[in-house]
XYZ file of C-alpha atoms in Angstrom:
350
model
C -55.364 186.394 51.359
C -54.097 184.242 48.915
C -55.085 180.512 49.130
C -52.557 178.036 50.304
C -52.040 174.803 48.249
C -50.810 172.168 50.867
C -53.681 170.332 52.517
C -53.190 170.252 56.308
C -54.237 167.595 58.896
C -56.104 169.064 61.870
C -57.424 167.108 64.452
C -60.041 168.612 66.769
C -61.612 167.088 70.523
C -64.873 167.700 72.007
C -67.023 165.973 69.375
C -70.325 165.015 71.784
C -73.090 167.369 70.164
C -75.147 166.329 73.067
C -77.902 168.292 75.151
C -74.888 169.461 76.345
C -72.758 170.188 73.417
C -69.593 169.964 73.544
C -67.323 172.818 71.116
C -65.748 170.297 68.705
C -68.211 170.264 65.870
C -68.532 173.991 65.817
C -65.120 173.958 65.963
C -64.788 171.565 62.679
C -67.817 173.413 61.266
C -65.508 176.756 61.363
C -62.308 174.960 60.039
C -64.034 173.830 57.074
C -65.232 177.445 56.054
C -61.572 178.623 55.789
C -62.197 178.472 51.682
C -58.156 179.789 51.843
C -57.197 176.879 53.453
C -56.977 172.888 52.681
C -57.867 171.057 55.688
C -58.366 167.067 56.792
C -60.082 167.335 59.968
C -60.049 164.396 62.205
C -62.816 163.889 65.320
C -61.179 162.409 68.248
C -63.790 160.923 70.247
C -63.803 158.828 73.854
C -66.953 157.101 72.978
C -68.580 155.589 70.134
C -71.750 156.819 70.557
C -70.751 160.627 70.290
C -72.923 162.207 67.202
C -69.799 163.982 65.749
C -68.625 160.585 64.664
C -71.292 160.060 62.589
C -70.784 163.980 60.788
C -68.692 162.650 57.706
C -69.621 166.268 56.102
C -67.321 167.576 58.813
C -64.463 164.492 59.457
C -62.535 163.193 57.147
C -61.352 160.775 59.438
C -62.517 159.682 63.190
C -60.278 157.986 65.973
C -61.352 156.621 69.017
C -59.124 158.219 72.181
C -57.979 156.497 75.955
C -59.403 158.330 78.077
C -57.572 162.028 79.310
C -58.047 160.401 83.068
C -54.943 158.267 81.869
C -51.136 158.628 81.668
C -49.394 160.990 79.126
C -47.830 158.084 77.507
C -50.943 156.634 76.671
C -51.846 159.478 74.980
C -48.656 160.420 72.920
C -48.654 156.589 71.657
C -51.957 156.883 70.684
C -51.485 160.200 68.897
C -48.252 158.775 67.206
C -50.600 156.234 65.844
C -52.873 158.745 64.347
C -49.504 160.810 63.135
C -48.522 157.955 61.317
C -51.864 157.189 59.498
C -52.785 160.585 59.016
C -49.978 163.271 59.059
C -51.400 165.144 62.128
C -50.439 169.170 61.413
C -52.085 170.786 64.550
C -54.431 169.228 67.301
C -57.360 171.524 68.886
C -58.257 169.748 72.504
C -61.827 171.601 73.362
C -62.335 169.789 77.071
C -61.285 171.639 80.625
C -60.165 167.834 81.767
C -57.794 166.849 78.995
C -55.946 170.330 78.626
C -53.108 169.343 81.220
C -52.517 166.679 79.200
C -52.146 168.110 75.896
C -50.013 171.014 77.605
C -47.416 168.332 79.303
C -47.238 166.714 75.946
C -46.639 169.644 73.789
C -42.819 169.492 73.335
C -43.073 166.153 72.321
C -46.387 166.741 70.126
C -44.342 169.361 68.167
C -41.315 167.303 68.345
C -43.200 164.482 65.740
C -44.499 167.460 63.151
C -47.633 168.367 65.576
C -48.536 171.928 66.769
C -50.616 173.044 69.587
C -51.518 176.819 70.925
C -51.777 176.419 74.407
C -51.384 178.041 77.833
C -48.512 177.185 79.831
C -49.337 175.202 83.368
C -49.185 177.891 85.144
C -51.278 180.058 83.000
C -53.945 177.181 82.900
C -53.712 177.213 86.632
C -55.244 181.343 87.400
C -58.165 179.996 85.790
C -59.193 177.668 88.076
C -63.082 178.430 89.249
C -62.231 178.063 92.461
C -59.182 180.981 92.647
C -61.182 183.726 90.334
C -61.190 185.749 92.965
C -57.842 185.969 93.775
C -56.570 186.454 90.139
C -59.878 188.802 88.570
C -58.518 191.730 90.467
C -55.530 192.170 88.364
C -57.609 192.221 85.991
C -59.549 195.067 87.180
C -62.643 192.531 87.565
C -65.209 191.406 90.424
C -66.420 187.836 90.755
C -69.235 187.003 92.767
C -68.837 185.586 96.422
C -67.393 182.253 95.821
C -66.571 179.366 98.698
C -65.196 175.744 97.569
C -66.160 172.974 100.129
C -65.254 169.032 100.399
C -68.376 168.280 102.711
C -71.789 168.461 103.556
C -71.211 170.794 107.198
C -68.819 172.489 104.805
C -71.962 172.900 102.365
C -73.840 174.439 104.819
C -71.669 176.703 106.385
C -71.551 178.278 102.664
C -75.819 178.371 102.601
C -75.272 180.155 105.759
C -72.964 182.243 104.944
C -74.013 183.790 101.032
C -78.065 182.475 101.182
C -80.112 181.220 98.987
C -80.508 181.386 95.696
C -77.066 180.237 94.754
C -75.163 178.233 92.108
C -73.675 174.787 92.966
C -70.477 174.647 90.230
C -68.381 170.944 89.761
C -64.894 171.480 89.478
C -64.534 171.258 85.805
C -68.422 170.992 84.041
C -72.012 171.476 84.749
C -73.791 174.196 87.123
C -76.963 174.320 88.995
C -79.114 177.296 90.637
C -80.541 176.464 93.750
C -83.122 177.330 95.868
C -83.260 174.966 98.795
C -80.746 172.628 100.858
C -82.451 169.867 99.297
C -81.523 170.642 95.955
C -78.449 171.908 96.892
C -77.499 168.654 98.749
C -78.735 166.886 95.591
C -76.572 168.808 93.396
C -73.724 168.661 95.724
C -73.565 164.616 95.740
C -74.029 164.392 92.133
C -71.178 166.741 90.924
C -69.003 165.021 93.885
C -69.678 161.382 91.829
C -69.271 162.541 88.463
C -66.410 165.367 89.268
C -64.942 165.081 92.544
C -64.034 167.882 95.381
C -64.412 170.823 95.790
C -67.517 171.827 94.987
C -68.069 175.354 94.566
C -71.001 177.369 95.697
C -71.374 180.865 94.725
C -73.732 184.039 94.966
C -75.998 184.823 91.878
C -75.718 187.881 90.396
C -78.773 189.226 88.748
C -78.239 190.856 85.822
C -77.509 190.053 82.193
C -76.026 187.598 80.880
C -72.613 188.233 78.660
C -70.470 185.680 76.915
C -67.005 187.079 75.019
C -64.797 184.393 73.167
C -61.536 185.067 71.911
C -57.620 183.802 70.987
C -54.656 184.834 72.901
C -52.055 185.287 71.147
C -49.463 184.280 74.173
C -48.076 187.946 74.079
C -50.526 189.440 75.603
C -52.564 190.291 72.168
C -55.260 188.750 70.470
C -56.201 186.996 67.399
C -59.844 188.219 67.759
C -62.684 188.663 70.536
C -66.739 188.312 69.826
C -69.104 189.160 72.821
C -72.915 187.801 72.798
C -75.527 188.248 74.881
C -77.168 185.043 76.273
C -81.186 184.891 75.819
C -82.623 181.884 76.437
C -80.216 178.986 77.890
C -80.671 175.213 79.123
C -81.330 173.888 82.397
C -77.097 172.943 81.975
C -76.710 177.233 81.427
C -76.026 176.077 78.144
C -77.121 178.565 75.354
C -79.915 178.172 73.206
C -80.160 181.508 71.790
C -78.457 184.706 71.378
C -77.649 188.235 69.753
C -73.723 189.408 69.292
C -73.036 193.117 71.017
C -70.412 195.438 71.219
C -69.778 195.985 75.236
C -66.878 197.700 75.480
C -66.918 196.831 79.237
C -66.464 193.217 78.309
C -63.640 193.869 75.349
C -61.901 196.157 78.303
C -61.763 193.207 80.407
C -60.739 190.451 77.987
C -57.725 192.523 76.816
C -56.721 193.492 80.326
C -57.132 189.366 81.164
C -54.848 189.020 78.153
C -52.225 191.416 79.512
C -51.464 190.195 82.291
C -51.819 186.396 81.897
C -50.122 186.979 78.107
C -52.789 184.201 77.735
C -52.401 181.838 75.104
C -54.821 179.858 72.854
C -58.748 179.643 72.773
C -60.744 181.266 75.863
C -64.293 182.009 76.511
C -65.062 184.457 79.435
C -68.527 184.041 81.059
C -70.159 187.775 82.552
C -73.072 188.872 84.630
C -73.210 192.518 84.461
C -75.685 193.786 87.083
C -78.236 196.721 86.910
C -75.457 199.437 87.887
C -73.213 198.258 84.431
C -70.848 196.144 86.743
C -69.625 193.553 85.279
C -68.815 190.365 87.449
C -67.005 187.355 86.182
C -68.451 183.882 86.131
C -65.791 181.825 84.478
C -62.934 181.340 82.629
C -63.110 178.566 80.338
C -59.455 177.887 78.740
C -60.960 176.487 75.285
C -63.511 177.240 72.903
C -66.743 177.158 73.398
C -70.163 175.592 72.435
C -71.038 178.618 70.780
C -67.940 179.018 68.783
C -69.614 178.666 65.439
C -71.535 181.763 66.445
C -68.263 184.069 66.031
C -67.587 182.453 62.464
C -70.696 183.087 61.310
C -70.540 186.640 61.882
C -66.896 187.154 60.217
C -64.293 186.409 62.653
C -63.271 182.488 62.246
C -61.329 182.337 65.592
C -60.414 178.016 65.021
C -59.166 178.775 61.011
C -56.853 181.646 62.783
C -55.728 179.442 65.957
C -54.516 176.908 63.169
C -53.001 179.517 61.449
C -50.659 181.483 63.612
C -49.992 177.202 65.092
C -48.855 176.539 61.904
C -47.159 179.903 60.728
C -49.746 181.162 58.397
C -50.917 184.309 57.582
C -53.911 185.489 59.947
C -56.981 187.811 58.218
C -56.740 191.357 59.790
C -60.199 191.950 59.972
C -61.376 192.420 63.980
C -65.123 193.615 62.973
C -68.448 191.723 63.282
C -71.717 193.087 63.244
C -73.869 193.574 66.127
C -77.201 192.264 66.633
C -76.772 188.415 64.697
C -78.979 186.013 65.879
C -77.656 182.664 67.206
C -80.811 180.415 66.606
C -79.687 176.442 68.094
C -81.342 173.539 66.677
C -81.448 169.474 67.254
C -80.946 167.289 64.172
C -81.324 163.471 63.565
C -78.673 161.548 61.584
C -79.538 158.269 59.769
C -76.868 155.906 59.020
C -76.259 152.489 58.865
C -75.052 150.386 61.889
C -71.567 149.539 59.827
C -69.547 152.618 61.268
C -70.379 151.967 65.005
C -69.124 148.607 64.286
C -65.734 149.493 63.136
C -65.606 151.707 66.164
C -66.366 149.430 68.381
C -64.393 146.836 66.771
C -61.044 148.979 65.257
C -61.364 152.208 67.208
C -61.531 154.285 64.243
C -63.600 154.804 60.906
C-alpha cells in the first residue's frame, strides 16, 4: 500500500498499564507501527497516575477525561475541547463501562470531524455476560452454566445449585475462581462495591484456554481474527503468556458471531474448549483487548485497520499470521520528573 501523506489525530482510551492492564497502550503501540500511515495519538486518561501518561514514545499528546459514570454532555464538551486543540480524526474507547457512552455520542462525534467504529446499542446489548446463554446458541455455541444474583441467599442458591469450584464474574471487570463460600462471599461483596449487581456465578469448564480477537466489519465480515492460546495467566485471568494457533473451531465461531450480530468494531472472544474439542464460551468483550499487541506483532495490525476502514482508507488484505509466536509479558519502570503529573493535576492535560 502506498503511504498516505496527511497526518491523522487518533485518540485512544484504556491507558492504565497496570497489574491489570488495560488495552490502550497496546493499542497505541500498534497504531504507531502503521509505517503507511501518519498518526498523532492522544492518551485519554481518568487519572493522573495511569503509566500510559507518562509513555511520550507512544502519545503525542495526553488529556485528562470526566469520568464515563457521567452525562453524555460532559463528555462531548470535553471531547470538543480536545477537537479544538488537537483535530481529533477517530477516537478508539477500549473500556466495557464507557462504550454506551461513546455509542450515544457517535452522531454527534462524527458530526464535529470525529469517527468511531462501533456496535449499535442493541448489538452492545447480546453481549452482556449475564445473557450469553441466550444469544451463543445462534451462534452455534455453548456457554457454561451461568446464574446472575443480587444477594447473598441468592448466592447460595447458585453454590447449591452448579457446586463448587466456580467463577464469581462482576458485571463489567475482574473474575475470581472459588473454592469455598467464604471466598465466594468475599468475592461476592467486593465486586458488589466496586461494580454493582448482579453478580454472576458460573460453572468452570476444564479444559484449555482459547482467546480469538478480531474487527467486525458491521456487515457481518471481518477486518481480521488472531486466536492464542492462554499459558500462564494472573490471579485477575489476565494473560501473562501465550502461543498464537490456528483452531478452526474458534475462527468457525467468531465468523458465525459476526453473522448474525453483523457485529461492528473491536471484539475479543474468551473460550474453554474441554477434553472432547467442545468449545464453550466465556465472554464477549466488545473492545480490544490487553493482548492486542500480540496480533500486531505477528502481522495482522487489527487498531491501524479499525482506523482505517473509520476513516475511509485502504485496509491491507493480508488475513495470515503464523502459528506458534510467543507472547512473553513484562513489567517496566519509567523515570521522569515530577513536572508532568503537575500539569495534570493542575491543567488536566500535558
Amino acid at each position: 500500500m502506498k503511504s498516505i501523506t496527511k497526518t491523522f489525530s487518533v485518540a485512544v482510551t484504556g491507558i492504565n498499564a497496570i497489574d491489570n492492564p488495560a488495552p490502550g497502550t497496546g493499542v497505541a503501540r500498534s497504531l504507531r507501527e502503521d509505517s503507511q500511515l501518519s498518526m498523532k495519538v492522544i492518551g485519554l486518561a481518568y487519572d493522573a497516575m495511569e503509566p500510559g501518561l507518562y509513555m511520550d514514545w507512544l502519545f503525542d499528546r495526553c488529556y485528562i477525561m470526566p469520568y464515563p459514570s457521567g452525562d453524555p454532555e460532559t463528555l462531548m464538551e470535553r471531547l470538543e475541547q480536545i477537537q479544538n486543540q488537537s483535530g481529533l480524526d477517530c477516537i478508539i474507547p477500549n473500556f466495557d463501562v464507557e462504550l454506551p457512552l461513546y455509542i450515544h455520542c457517535a452522531k454527534e462525534l462524527e458530526a464535529i470531524g470525529v469517527r468511531t467504529y462501533l456496535p449499535t446499542k442493541s448489538q452492545f446489548a447480546l453481549r452482556n455476560k449475564a445473557k450469553l446463554a441466550e444469544v451463543a446458541p445462534s451462534f452455534s455455541i455453548k456457554v457454561p452454566k451461568t446464574v446472575t444474583v443480587t444477594s447473598v441467599q441468592e448466592l447460595q442458591d447458585a453454590i447449591a445449585d452448579l457446586q463448587f469450584p466456580l467463577m464469581i464474574k462482576g458485571s463489567y471487570y475482574k473474575a475470581y475462581r472459588v473454592n469455598t463460600f467464604e471466598q465466594a462471599l468475599q468475592r461476592f461483596h467486593q465486586l458488589a462495591a466496586e461494580w454493582g449487581y448482579p453478580i454472576i456465578v458460573q460453572q468452570v469448564i476444564t479444559g484449555i484456554e482459547l482467546n480469538l480477537v478480531g474487527v467486525g466489519d458491521g456487515k457481518g465480515g471481518h477486518l481480521g481474527l488472531v486466536t492464542i492460546k492462554k499459558m500462564t495467566i494472573t490471579e485477575m485471568g489476565k494473560i501473562w503468556s501465550g502461543v498464537t494457533i490456528h483452531h478452526e473451531g474458534m475462527r468457525s465461531s467468531a465468523e458465525a458471531f459476526l453473522s448474525h450480530t453483523k457485529w461492528k468494531g473491536a471484539f475479543e472472544l474468551e473460550c474453554m474448549v474441554d477434553r472432547d474439542g467442545e468449545i464453550y464460551l466465556i465472554e464477549i468483550n466488545p473492545r480490544f483487548p490487553a493482548w492486542t499487541y500480540f496480533a500486531t506483532g505477528v502481522g495482522i495490525n487489527l487498531p491501524s485497520r479499525l482506523v482505517r476502514d473509520a476513516l475511509g482508507l485502504p485496509i491491507p488484505v493480508n488475513q495470515d499470521y503464523e502459528s506458534g509466536k510467543l507472547l512473553m509479558r513484562y513489567t517496566y519502570e519509567i523515570i521522569t520528573d515530577v513536572a508532568p503529573l503537575q500539569t495534570l493535576v493542575t491543567l488536566g492535560e500535558i
